[in-house]
Coordinates of C-alpha atoms in Angstrom, one line a residue:
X191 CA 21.5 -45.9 -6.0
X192 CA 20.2 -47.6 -2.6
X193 CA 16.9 -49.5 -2.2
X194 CA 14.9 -48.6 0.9
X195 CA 12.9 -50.9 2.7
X196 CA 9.7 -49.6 3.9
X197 CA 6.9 -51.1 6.7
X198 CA 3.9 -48.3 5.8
X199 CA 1.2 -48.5 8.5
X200 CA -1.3 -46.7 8.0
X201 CA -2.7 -44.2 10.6
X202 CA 0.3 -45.7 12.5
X203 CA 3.9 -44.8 11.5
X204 CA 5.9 -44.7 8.7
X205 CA 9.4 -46.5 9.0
X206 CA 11.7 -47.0 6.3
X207 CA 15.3 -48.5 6.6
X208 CA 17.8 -48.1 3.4
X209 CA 21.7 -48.7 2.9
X210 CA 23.4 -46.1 1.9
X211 CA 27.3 -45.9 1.3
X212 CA 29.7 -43.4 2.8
X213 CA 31.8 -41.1 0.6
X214 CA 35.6 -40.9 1.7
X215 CA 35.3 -37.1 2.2
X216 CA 32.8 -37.0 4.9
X217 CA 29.3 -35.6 5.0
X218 CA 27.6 -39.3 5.8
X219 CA 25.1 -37.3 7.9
X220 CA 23.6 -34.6 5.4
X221 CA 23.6 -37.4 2.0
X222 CA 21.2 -39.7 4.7
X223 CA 19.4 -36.6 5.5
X224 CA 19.0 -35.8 1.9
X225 CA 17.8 -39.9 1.1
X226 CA 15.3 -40.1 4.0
X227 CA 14.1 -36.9 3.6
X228 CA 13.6 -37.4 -0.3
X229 CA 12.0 -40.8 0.6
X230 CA 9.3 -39.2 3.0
X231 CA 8.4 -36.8 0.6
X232 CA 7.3 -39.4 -2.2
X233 CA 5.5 -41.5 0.2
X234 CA 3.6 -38.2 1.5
X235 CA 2.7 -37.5 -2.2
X236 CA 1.4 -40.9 -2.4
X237 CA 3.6 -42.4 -5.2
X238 CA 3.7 -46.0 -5.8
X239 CA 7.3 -46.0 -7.0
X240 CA 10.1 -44.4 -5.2
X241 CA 13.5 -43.7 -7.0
X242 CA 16.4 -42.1 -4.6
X243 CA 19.7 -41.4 -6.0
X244 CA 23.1 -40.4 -3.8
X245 CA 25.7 -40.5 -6.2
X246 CA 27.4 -43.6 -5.8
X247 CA 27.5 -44.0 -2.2
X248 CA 25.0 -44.8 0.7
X249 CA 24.7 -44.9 4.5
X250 CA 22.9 -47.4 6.6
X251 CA 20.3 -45.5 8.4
X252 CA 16.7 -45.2 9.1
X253 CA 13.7 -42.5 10.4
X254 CA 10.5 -43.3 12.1
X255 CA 8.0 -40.9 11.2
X256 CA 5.1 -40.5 13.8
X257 CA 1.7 -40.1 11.7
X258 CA 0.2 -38.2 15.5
X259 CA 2.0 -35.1 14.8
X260 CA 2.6 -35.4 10.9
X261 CA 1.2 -32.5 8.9
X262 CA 1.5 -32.7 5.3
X263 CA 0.8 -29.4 3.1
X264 CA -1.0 -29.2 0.5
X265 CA 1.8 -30.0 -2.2
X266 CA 2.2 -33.1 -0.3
X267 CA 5.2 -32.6 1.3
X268 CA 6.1 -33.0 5.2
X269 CA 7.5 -30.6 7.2
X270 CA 10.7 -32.5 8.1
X271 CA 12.2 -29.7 10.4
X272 CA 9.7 -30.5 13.1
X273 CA 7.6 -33.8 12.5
X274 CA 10.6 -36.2 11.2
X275 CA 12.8 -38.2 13.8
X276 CA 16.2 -39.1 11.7
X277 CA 18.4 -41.6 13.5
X278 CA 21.7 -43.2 12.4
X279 CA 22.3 -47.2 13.3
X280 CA 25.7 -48.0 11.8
X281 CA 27.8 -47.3 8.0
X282 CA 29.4 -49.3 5.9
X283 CA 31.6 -48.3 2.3
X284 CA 30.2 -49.4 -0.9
X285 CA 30.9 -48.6 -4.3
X286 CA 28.1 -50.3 -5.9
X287 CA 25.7 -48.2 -7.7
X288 CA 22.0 -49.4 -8.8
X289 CA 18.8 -48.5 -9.1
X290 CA 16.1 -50.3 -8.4
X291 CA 12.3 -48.8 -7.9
X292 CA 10.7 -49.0 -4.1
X293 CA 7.2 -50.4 -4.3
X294 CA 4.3 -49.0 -1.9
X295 CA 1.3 -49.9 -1.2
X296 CA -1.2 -47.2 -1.4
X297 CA -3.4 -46.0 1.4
X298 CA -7.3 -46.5 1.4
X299 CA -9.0 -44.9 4.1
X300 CA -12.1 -45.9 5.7
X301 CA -15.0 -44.7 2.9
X302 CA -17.5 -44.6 6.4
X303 CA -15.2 -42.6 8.5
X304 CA -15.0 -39.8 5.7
X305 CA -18.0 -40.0 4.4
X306 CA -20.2 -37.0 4.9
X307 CA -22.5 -36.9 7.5
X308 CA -26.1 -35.8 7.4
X309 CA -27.2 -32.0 8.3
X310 CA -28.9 -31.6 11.7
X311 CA -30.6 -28.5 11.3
X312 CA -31.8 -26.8 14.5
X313 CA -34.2 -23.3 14.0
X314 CA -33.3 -20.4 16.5
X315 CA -36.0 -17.7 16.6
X316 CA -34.4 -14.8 18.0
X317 CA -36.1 -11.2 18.9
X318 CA -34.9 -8.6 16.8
X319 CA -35.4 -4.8 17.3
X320 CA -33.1 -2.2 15.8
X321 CA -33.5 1.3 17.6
X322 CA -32.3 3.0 14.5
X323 CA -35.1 1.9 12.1
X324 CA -38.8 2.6 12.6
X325 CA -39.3 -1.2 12.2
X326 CA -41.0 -2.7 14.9
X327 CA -39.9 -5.4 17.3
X328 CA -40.4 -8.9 15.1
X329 CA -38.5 -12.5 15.5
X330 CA -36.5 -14.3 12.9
X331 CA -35.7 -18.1 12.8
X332 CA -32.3 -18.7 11.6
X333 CA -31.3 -22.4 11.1
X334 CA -27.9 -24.2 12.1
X335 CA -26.3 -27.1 11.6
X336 CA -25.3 -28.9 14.6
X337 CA -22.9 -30.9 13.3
X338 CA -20.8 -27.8 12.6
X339 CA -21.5 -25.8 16.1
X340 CA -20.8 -26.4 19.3
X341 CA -23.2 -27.6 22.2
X342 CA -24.0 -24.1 23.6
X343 CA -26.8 -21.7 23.0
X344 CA -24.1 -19.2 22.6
X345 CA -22.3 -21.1 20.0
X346 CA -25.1 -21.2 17.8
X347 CA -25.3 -17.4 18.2
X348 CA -21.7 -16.7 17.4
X349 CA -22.2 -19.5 14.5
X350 CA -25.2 -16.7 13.5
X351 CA -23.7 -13.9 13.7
X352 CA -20.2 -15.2 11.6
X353 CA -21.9 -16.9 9.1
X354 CA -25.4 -15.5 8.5
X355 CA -26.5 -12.1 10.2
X356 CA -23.4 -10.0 11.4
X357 CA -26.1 -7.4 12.4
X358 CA -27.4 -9.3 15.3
X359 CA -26.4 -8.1 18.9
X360 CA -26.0 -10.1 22.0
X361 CA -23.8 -9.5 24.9
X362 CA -20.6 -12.0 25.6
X363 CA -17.2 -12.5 27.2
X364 CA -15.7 -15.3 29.1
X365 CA -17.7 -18.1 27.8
X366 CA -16.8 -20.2 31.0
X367 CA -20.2 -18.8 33.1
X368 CA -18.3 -16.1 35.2
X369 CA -18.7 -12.7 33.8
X370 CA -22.6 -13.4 33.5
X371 CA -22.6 -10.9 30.2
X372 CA -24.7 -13.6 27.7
X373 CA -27.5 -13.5 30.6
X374 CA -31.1 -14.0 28.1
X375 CA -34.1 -15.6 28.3
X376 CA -33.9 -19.0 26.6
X377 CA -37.1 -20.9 26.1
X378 CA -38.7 -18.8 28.8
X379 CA -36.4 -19.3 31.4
X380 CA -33.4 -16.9 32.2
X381 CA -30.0 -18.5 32.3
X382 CA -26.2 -17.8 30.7
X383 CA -26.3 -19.0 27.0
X384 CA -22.6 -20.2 27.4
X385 CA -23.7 -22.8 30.1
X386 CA -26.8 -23.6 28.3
X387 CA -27.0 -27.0 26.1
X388 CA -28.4 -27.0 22.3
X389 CA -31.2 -29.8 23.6
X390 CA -31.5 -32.5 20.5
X391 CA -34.8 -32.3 19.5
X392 CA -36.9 -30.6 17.1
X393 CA -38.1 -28.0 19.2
X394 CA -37.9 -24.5 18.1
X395 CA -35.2 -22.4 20.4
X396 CA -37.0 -19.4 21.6
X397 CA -34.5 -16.4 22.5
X398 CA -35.4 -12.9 23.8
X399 CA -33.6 -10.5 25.9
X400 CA -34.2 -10.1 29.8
X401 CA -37.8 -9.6 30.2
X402 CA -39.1 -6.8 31.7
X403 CA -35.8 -4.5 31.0
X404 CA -35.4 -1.8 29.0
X405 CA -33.9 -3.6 25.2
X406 CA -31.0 -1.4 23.6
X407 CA -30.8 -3.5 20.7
X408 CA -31.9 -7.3 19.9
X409 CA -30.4 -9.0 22.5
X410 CA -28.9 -6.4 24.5
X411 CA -30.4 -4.9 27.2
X412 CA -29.7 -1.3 29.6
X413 CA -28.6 -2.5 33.4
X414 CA -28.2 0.7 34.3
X415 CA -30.7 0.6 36.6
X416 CA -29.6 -2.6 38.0
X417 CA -26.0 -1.7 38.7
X418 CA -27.2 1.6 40.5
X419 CA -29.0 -0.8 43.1
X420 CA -25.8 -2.8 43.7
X421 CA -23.7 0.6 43.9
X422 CA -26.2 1.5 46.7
X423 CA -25.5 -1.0 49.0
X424 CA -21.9 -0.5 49.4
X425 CA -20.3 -3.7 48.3
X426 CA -17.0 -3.1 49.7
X427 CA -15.5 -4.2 53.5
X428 CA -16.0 -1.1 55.4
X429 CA -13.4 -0.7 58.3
X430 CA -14.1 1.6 61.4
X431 CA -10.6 0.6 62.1
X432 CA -8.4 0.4 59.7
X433 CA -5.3 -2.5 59.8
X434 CA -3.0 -0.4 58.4
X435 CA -0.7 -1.5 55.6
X436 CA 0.5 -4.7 55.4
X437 CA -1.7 -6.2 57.6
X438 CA -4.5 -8.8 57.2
X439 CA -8.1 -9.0 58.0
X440 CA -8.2 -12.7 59.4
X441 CA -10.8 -14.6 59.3
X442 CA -11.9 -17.9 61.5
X443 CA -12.9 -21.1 58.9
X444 CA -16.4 -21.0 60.5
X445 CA -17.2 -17.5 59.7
X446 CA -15.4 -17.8 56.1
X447 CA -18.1 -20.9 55.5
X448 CA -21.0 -18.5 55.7
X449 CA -19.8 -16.3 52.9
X450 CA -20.2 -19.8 50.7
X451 CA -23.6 -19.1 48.6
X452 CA -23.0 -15.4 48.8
X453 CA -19.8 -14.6 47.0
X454 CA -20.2 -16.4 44.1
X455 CA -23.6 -14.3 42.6
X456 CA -21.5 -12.5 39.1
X457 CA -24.5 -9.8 38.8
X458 CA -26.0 -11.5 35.8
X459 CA -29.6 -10.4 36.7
X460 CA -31.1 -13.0 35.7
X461 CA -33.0 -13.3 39.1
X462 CA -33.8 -9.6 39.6
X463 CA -35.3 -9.7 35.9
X464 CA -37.1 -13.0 36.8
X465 CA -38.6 -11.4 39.7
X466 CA -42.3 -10.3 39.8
X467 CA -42.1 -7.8 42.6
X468 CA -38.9 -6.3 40.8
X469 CA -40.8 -5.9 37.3
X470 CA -43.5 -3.9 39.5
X471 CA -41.2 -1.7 41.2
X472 CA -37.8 -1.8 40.0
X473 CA -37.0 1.9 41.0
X474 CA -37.7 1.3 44.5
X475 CA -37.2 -2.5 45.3
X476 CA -33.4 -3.5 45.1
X477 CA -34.3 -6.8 43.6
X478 CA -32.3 -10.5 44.7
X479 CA -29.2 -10.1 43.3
X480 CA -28.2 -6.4 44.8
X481 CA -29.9 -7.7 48.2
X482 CA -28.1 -11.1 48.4
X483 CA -25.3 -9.2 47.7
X484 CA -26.0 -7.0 50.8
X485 CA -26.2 -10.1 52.5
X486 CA -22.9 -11.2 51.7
X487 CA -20.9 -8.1 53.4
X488 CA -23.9 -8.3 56.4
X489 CA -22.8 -11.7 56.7
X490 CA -18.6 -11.1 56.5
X491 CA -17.6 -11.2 60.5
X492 CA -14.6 -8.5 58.5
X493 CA -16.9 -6.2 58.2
X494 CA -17.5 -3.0 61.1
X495 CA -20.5 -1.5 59.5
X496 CA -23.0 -4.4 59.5
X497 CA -25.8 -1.9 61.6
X498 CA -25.2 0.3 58.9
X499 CA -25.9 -1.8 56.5
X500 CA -29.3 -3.4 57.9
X501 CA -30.6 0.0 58.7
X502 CA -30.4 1.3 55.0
X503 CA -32.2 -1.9 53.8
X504 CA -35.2 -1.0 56.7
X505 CA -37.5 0.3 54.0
X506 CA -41.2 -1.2 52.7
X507 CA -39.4 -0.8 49.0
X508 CA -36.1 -1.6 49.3
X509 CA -36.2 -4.5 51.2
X510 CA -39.7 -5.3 51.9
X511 CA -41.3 -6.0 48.4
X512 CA -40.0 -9.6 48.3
X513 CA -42.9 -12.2 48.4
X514 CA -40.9 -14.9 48.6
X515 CA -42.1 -16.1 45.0
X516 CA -38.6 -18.4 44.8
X517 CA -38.7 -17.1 40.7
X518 CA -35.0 -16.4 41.5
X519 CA -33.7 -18.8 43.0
X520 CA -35.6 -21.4 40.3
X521 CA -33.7 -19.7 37.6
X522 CA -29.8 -18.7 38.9
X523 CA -27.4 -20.2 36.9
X524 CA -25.1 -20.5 39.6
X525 CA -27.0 -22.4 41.8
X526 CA -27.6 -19.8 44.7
X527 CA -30.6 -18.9 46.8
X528 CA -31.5 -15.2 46.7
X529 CA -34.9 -15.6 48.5
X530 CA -32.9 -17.2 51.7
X531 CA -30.5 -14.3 51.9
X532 CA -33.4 -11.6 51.5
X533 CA -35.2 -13.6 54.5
X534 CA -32.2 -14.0 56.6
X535 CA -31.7 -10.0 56.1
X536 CA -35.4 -9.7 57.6
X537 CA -34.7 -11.9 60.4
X538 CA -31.5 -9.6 61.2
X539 CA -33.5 -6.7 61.0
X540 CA -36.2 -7.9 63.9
X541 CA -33.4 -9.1 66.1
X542 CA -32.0 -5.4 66.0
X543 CA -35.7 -4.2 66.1
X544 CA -35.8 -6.4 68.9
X545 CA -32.3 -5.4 71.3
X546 CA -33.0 -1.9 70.6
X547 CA -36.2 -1.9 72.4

């Protein structure tokens, strides 16, 4: 029997350094295996005393075992294969045999650091509307811990939806403000509920769909309407010309710096549905987000059809409804300025008007 001498840090490392003697047949490398490997296991389990036989011989050896990446199951033991470093650091012959119990100090963790915390409770009320009942539309307040979500709006909702009311419908994909799906009105302002923060306070959270819009279900609502008006404007380069295969549609630096602003609108609508004139008259008027992304191929020196273009916008509805209220560029999530594209569109228009007479 050998008698391992162990250096236990807690939240550290665990090293451990034993004599072991070497069998004339061989196999010095498996019998240390089989010591260490036995010695890790009752100082995972949390023993005080630690017994490790090897049948009358021993090798001089030693493991580090790096607490950073140890996982210990729930029997206690450590997954040696891929957490345990073994290394060898010299053998020497014995054929003494003893046993003598290892003595370890046991572990007591900080009683703050585990101890549990208190709940912070925040209340979501959230519309609700089912199309297949004949319930009407009615709000329910759903509380959440925040100590057990994460910091988004969106969180919370997927925290509701797991864990309390799998009924409840909301739109979502990417999480990471790009596909613009989780667009609602939160507190009375529209905005992405992955990129919106869980403010600490006591304050109710208020959430409704896109106001003014058709509702499918709950959260959900029908952009149908809204996708039509960005199909009518053509958003693709149009090419009187085309390059041919293979060949690239350059571009200067200055006129690629105009398109910044533009491109980046995802069609979350949550101008259009913040938009006065487009509540009013959302069949006829285009609304900011289709007509900033008119702009955005006006504006694209790679583009032959920008008369085209302007001339279907020259209408009192399409175009022309915009009061310059600013309601959507106050509320994109993105940062961009609808009402400045729609204007700059006029001001193309009356420089056309203009030439042409």
């Amino acid at each position: 029997m050998c008698r391992p001498s162990l250096d236990v840090a807690p939240r550290q490392r665990a090293e451990a350094a034993r004599h072991v003697h070497q069998r004339e047949d061989g196999g010095q490398y498996q019998a240390a295996r089989h010591c260490l490997v036995q010695n890790v296991r009752h100082l995972a389990a949390g023993r005080h005393e630690v017994y490790v036989s090897i049948d009358g011989w021993h090798i001089t050896g030693s493991f580090v075992l790096p607490t950073s990446t140890c996982q210990i199951c729930s029997n206690g033991a450590i997954d040696e294969n891929e957490n345990m470093m073994l290394r060898a650091v010299g053998l020497k012959t014995s054929k003494t045999v003893s046993s003598r119990p290892l003595t370890v100090s046991t572990y007591s963790p900080d009683l703050k650091s585990v101890a549990e915390k208190p709940k912070a409770v925040k209340y979501f009320k959230i519309y609700r509307w089912n199309p297949e009942t004949k319930e009407k539309p009615y709000q329910l307040t759903y509380p959440v811990d925040l100590n057990e979500c994460g910091p988004m709006v969106l969180d919370a909702l997927f925290k509701i939806k797991n864990e309390q009311d799998p009924t409840l419908a909301f739109r979502r994909s990417c999480r990471e403000a790009i596909c613009g799906s989780c667009a609602m009105n939160i507190d009375g302002g529209n905005t992405l509920a992955c990129v919106s923060p869980i403010k600490k306070n006591n304050d109710v959270v208020r959430i409704y769909p896109l106001p003014h819009m058709f509702v499918v279900r709950d959260l959900v609502v029908d952009l149908s309407n809204f996708f039509d008006h960005y199909a009518s404007i053509k958003p693709w380069l149009q090419s009187i010309k085309p390059k041919g295969v293979g060949v690239e549609h350059l571009q200067s630096f200055e006129d690629r710096k105009k398109l910044d602003g533009l491109y980046e609108c995802i069609l979350c609508a949550c101008c259009s549905t913040a938009c006065p004139s487009y509540w009013w008259a959302q069949d006829k008027y285009l609304g900011p987000a289709a007509l900033l992304q008119a702009f955005r191929w006006i504006e694209d020196s790679r583009d032959d059809r920008t008369e085209e273009r302007l001339r279907a916008l020259d209408d009192a509805f399409k175009l022309y409804r915009c009061h310059t209220i600013m309601s959507c560029t106050h509320t994109c999530p993105k940062g961009l300025n609808p009402a400045q594209a729609i204007r700059k569109i006029m001001g193309r228009l009356n420089e056309m008007h203009s030439h042409s007479e």
